[in-house]
Coordinates of C-alpha atoms in Angstrom, one line a residue:
X1 CA -0.1 0.3 0.0
X2 CA 1.3 3.5 -1.3
X3 CA 0.6 7.1 0.7
X4 CA 1.0 10.5 -0.6
X5 CA 1.8 11.7 3.0
X6 CA 4.9 13.6 3.4
X7 CA 7.8 12.1 4.9
X8 CA 9.3 13.6 7.9
X9 CA 13.2 13.9 7.8
X10 CA 15.7 13.4 10.2
X11 CA 15.1 15.6 12.3
X12 CA 18.8 15.6 13.9
X13 CA 19.5 17.4 10.1
X14 CA 17.0 20.0 9.8
X15 CA 17.8 23.2 11.4
X16 CA 15.1 23.8 14.2
X17 CA 12.7 27.2 14.1
X18 CA 12.1 27.6 17.6
X19 CA 14.1 27.7 21.2
X20 CA 13.8 27.2 24.6
X21 CA 13.8 29.5 27.2
X22 CA 15.0 28.5 30.4
X23 CA 13.5 28.2 34.1
X24 CA 14.7 30.5 36.4
X25 CA 17.1 29.2 39.0
X26 CA 14.8 30.2 41.8
X27 CA 11.1 29.0 43.1
X28 CA 8.5 31.1 41.9
X29 CA 7.5 33.5 44.4
X30 CA 3.4 33.0 45.5
X31 CA 1.3 35.7 46.8
X32 CA -2.3 36.7 47.4
X33 CA -3.5 38.9 44.3
X34 CA -4.7 42.2 45.0
X35 CA -8.4 41.9 44.3
X36 CA -10.9 43.6 42.4
X37 CA -13.4 44.5 44.8
X38 CA -12.4 48.3 44.6
X39 CA -9.8 50.9 42.6
X40 CA -6.8 51.1 44.8
X41 CA -5.1 54.5 45.5
X42 CA -1.3 53.2 44.8
X43 CA -2.2 51.2 42.0
X44 CA -2.6 52.1 38.1
X45 CA -5.6 51.9 36.5
X46 CA -6.5 52.4 32.3
X47 CA -6.4 51.1 29.0
X48 CA -3.7 51.1 26.1
X49 CA -5.0 52.2 22.8
X50 CA -2.5 49.6 20.3
X51 CA -2.0 49.5 17.0
X52 CA -0.7 46.0 15.5
X53 CA 1.7 46.3 12.1
X54 CA 0.8 42.3 10.6
X55 CA 5.1 42.0 9.3
X56 CA 4.6 38.2 8.4
X57 CA 0.8 36.9 6.7
X58 CA -1.6 36.2 10.1
X59 CA -4.3 33.3 10.4
X60 CA -5.8 33.0 13.4
X61 CA -8.5 29.8 13.1
X62 CA -11.9 29.9 13.5
X63 CA -11.5 25.5 13.1
X64 CA -14.1 26.2 10.2
X65 CA -13.2 25.3 6.4
X66 CA -15.9 26.7 4.0
X67 CA -16.5 27.4 -0.1
X68 CA -14.8 30.1 -1.0
X69 CA -18.1 31.5 -2.7
X70 CA -19.3 32.1 1.0
X71 CA -16.7 34.2 1.8
X72 CA -16.6 35.9 -1.6
X73 CA -13.8 34.1 -3.4
X74 CA -15.5 32.1 -6.1
X75 CA -12.3 30.5 -7.4
X76 CA -10.7 28.9 -3.9
X77 CA -12.7 25.6 -3.5
X78 CA -12.3 25.0 0.5
X79 CA -10.7 27.8 2.7
X80 CA -9.7 27.9 6.5
X81 CA -11.7 30.9 7.3
X82 CA -10.3 33.6 10.4
X83 CA -12.8 35.9 12.1
X84 CA -14.5 38.2 10.0
X85 CA -17.2 41.2 10.9
X86 CA -20.3 41.9 9.6
X87 CA -18.4 44.7 7.9
X88 CA -15.8 42.6 6.0
X89 CA -13.1 43.2 8.3
X90 CA -10.7 40.4 9.7
X91 CA -10.7 40.2 13.8
X92 CA -8.2 38.8 16.2
X93 CA -10.0 37.6 19.2
X94 CA -9.0 39.1 22.4
X95 CA -8.4 35.8 24.3
X96 CA -6.0 34.9 21.3
X97 CA -4.0 37.6 22.3
X98 CA -4.1 37.2 25.6
X99 CA -2.8 33.8 25.3
X100 CA 0.3 35.0 23.0
X101 CA 1.3 38.1 25.5
X102 CA 1.0 35.8 28.9
X103 CA 2.9 32.8 26.9
X104 CA 5.7 35.7 26.9
X105 CA 5.0 37.6 30.5
X106 CA 5.4 34.2 31.7
X107 CA 8.6 33.3 30.5
X108 CA 10.6 37.0 31.1
X109 CA 9.2 36.9 35.0
X110 CA 9.1 34.5 37.8
X111 CA 6.2 32.4 36.9
X112 CA 4.4 29.3 36.7
X113 CA 3.2 27.4 33.7
X114 CA -0.4 28.5 33.2
X115 CA -1.6 24.8 31.1
X116 CA 0.0 21.9 30.8
X117 CA -0.3 18.5 29.0
X118 CA -1.2 16.0 31.3
X119 CA 1.3 13.3 29.4
X120 CA 3.9 15.4 29.7
X121 CA 3.0 16.4 34.1
X122 CA 5.8 14.2 35.5
X123 CA 8.5 15.7 33.5
X124 CA 7.8 19.2 34.7
X125 CA 9.5 20.8 37.2
X126 CA 6.9 20.8 40.5
X127 CA 7.3 24.5 41.0
X128 CA 6.3 25.0 37.5
X129 CA 3.0 23.6 37.8
X130 CA 0.1 25.7 37.3
X131 CA -1.0 27.8 40.1
X132 CA -4.4 26.2 41.9
X133 CA -3.9 27.8 45.0
X134 CA -6.4 31.4 44.4
X135 CA -4.5 32.4 47.7
X136 CA -1.2 31.7 46.1
X137 CA -0.6 32.8 42.8
X138 CA 2.7 32.9 40.9
X139 CA 3.4 36.5 39.5
X140 CA 2.0 35.8 35.9
X141 CA -1.3 34.6 37.5
X142 CA -1.9 37.9 39.8
X143 CA -1.9 39.8 36.7
X144 CA -3.9 37.2 33.6
X145 CA -5.3 35.1 36.1
X146 CA -5.6 31.7 37.3
X147 CA -8.2 28.7 38.5
X148 CA -10.7 30.5 40.2
X149 CA -9.8 34.2 39.9
X150 CA -10.0 36.4 36.5
X151 CA -7.2 38.5 36.7
X152 CA -6.0 42.2 36.0
X153 CA -6.4 42.8 32.6
X154 CA -9.2 43.0 30.1
X155 CA -8.4 42.0 26.3
X156 CA -10.5 44.0 23.3
X157 CA -10.6 41.8 19.7
X158 CA -8.3 43.9 17.6
X159 CA -10.8 44.9 14.6
X160 CA -8.4 45.3 11.2
X161 CA -8.5 48.5 9.1
X162 CA -9.0 47.5 5.8
X163 CA -12.0 45.3 4.5
X164 CA -11.1 42.5 2.8
X165 CA -8.5 39.4 3.0
X166 CA -5.8 38.2 1.0
X167 CA -5.8 33.7 0.3
X168 CA -2.9 32.5 1.9
X169 CA -1.8 29.0 2.3
X170 CA -1.0 26.7 4.7
X171 CA 0.8 23.5 4.2
X172 CA 0.9 20.3 6.2
X173 CA 2.1 20.7 9.9
X174 CA 2.7 18.5 12.5
X175 CA 2.0 18.5 15.8
X176 CA 4.9 19.0 18.6
X177 CA 6.8 15.7 18.8
X178 CA 8.9 15.8 22.3
X179 CA 10.1 12.6 22.7
X180 CA 11.5 12.2 19.6
X181 CA 14.5 15.3 20.7
X182 CA 16.6 15.7 23.3
X183 CA 16.8 19.2 22.7
X184 CA 13.2 19.0 24.8
X185 CA 14.5 17.7 27.9
X186 CA 17.5 18.1 30.8
X187 CA 18.1 15.5 33.2
X188 CA 14.6 14.1 32.5
X189 CA 12.7 17.5 33.0
X190 CA 11.4 20.1 30.3
X191 CA 14.0 22.8 29.4
X192 CA 11.9 25.7 29.3
X193 CA 9.5 27.4 27.7
X194 CA 9.6 27.3 23.6
X195 CA 8.9 30.1 21.3
X196 CA 9.1 30.6 17.5
X197 CA 11.8 32.6 15.9
X198 CA 10.6 35.5 13.5
X199 CA 11.8 35.2 10.1
X200 CA 11.6 37.7 6.9
X201 CA 8.6 36.3 5.2
X202 CA 6.1 33.0 5.6
X203 CA 7.5 29.7 2.9
X204 CA 6.1 30.6 -0.2
X205 CA 3.4 28.0 -1.5
X206 CA 5.8 26.0 -4.4
X207 CA 5.3 22.4 -4.7
X208 CA 4.1 22.0 -1.4
X209 CA 0.4 20.3 -0.6
X210 CA -2.3 22.4 2.1
X211 CA -4.6 24.3 2.0
X212 CA -5.6 27.7 1.6
X213 CA -6.3 29.9 4.2
X214 CA -7.9 33.4 4.7
X215 CA -5.3 36.0 6.7
X216 CA -3.9 39.4 6.9
X217 CA -1.3 40.0 4.6
X218 CA 1.9 41.9 5.1
X219 CA 1.5 46.0 6.0
X220 CA -2.1 45.1 7.1
X221 CA -3.5 47.2 10.7
X222 CA -5.6 46.3 13.6
X223 CA -6.5 48.0 16.5
X224 CA -7.7 47.4 19.9
X225 CA -7.6 48.6 23.5
X226 CA -6.2 46.7 26.6
X227 CA -7.7 47.7 30.0
X228 CA -5.8 47.6 33.1
X229 CA -6.6 47.8 36.9
X230 CA -4.4 47.4 40.0
X231 CA -1.7 47.1 38.6
X232 CA 1.9 47.9 40.3
X233 CA 4.3 49.9 38.1
X234 CA 6.4 47.2 37.2
X235 CA 3.2 45.2 36.3
X236 CA 2.4 47.4 33.7
X237 CA 6.3 48.0 32.8
X238 CA 6.6 44.1 31.9
X239 CA 3.7 44.6 29.4
X240 CA 4.8 47.2 27.7
X241 CA 8.2 45.6 27.3
X242 CA 6.4 42.8 25.7
X243 CA 4.6 45.0 23.3
X244 CA 8.1 46.1 22.0
X245 CA 8.5 49.7 23.7
X246 CA 11.5 49.2 25.4
X247 CA 14.4 50.0 22.6
X248 CA 17.0 47.8 24.6
X249 CA 14.7 44.5 23.5
X250 CA 13.1 44.9 20.4
X251 CA 10.7 42.4 20.3
X252 CA 7.7 41.6 18.0
X253 CA 5.2 39.1 18.9
X254 CA 4.2 35.9 17.0
X255 CA 0.5 35.7 16.9
X256 CA -1.9 32.7 15.2
X257 CA -1.4 29.2 13.3
X258 CA 2.1 28.5 11.0
X259 CA 4.8 30.1 13.4
X260 CA 6.9 27.5 12.0
X261 CA 7.0 28.1 8.8
X262 CA 7.2 32.1 9.3
X263 CA 3.6 33.1 9.6
X264 CA 2.5 35.8 12.4
X265 CA 4.6 38.1 13.1
X266 CA 3.3 41.6 14.2
X267 CA 5.1 44.2 16.0
X268 CA 3.0 46.9 18.0
X269 CA 3.2 50.3 19.5
X270 CA 0.8 52.4 21.8
X271 CA -1.0 55.5 20.2
X272 CA -1.7 56.9 23.8
X273 CA -3.0 55.1 27.2
X274 CA -5.6 56.7 29.2
X275 CA -4.9 56.9 32.8
X276 CA -8.2 58.7 35.4
X277 CA -6.2 61.1 37.4
X278 CA -9.5 61.5 39.8
X279 CA -11.5 57.9 39.9
X280 CA -14.6 59.8 41.6
X281 CA -14.2 62.4 39.0
X282 CA -13.9 59.3 36.1
X283 CA -17.0 57.6 36.9
X284 CA -19.3 60.4 38.1
X285 CA -19.4 62.3 34.1
X286 CA -19.5 61.3 30.7
X287 CA -16.5 63.4 29.8
X288 CA -13.4 62.4 29.8
X289 CA -10.6 65.1 31.3
X290 CA -7.9 65.5 28.6
X291 CA -5.7 65.5 31.8
X292 CA -6.4 61.5 31.6
X293 CA -4.9 61.4 28.3
X294 CA -1.1 60.4 27.9
X295 CA 0.1 61.0 24.2
X296 CA 3.5 62.5 23.0
X297 CA 6.4 62.9 25.0
X298 CA 4.1 62.5 28.6
X299 CA 2.8 59.2 27.0
X300 CA 7.3 58.1 26.8
X301 CA 7.9 59.3 30.0
X302 CA 5.3 57.1 31.2
X303 CA 6.1 54.2 29.0
X304 CA 10.0 54.1 30.3
X305 CA 9.6 55.2 33.9
X306 CA 7.4 51.9 34.4
X307 CA 10.3 49.8 32.3
X308 CA 12.6 51.2 34.2
X309 CA 10.8 49.4 37.6
X310 CA 10.1 46.4 35.6
X311 CA 13.5 46.1 35.4
X312 CA 14.4 46.9 39.2
X313 CA 11.7 44.6 40.1
X314 CA 10.4 42.1 38.2
X315 CA 11.9 41.2 34.8
X316 CA 14.4 38.0 34.8
X317 CA 17.2 39.5 33.2
X318 CA 18.6 36.3 32.2
X319 CA 15.3 35.0 30.3
X320 CA 14.7 38.7 28.7
X321 CA 18.1 37.9 26.8
X322 CA 17.2 34.7 25.8
X323 CA 13.7 35.3 24.4
X324 CA 15.1 38.4 22.8
X325 CA 17.3 36.5 20.9
X326 CA 15.0 34.4 19.8
X327 CA 11.7 37.2 19.0
X328 CA 14.2 40.1 17.8
X329 CA 13.1 42.0 14.9
X330 CA 13.4 42.5 12.5
X331 CA 15.7 39.5 11.6
X332 CA 17.4 38.4 8.7
X333 CA 16.4 35.0 9.2
X334 CA 14.8 32.7 6.3
X335 CA 11.8 30.5 7.0
X336 CA 12.6 26.8 6.6
X337 CA 12.8 25.9 2.7
X338 CA 11.6 22.5 3.4
X339 CA 9.7 20.5 6.3
X340 CA 11.7 20.6 9.3

């Protein structure tokens, strides 16, 4: 019996498009979260207004395959869909962005893993297992949430500024197989957190087999808002580093599917920050005070002040440098020429 399924090459010969960020040596410091019962006067509250720019094509799958004619392209028989509003504009779910940003936050702070696969539970260091007690949470869980704890951030969906989409291509991809590569483990335990490199472009279709996908092409832009409450300066500063606002650590995010073939690179900019100076006035009036909005030079001073606090009180320098080596953007790295 013959098969047309592509054969996996020798994994020891093919270069891998990913690398690992090691775990910090110290155990995570678990603390009680601050709570949602009131806006605390010694904490930070507000909204980040973000612009996301597509650098390599982005596809965040809905899990639904439809006929091309159903989404306005009669030349494609079948296509994997991305979220699209009634206005025909693409969108990226807030939960997708939250997961992407949380994974980086966990890696550069001394935090536990948020989610694990039960198959490999015995190979994960005990101190890195997900938080299960809402009274004792790691730095990432206190901000993003954990079992029975909502967290301090709210992510809106990101909406494309341009109408329509492009039809891209997704080859046949394999799930990770850690048991076949020793780099995943050190002395029987997982080596760290895995991140894919950025590349200058996504692979071309060529002769590869695969399926068309609905995607946002290079230079598409999205806008969204991220609401925060009761954050410490170092917690907000860490978020801003992840959003690429620290010139010493110029990182971009990998969003959606096809990370291994170069897809999903997005850069972010903070357009403005809304930060109420007087909470009583903010919630007793329909009119926003101009002093509540930070833009231009004031915005940059505010961003750099909180980033400095993050480096002093929260960031794990070794892990941030390892991560930056992987997620640095721009890059001159080529995508895999063939299946790896």
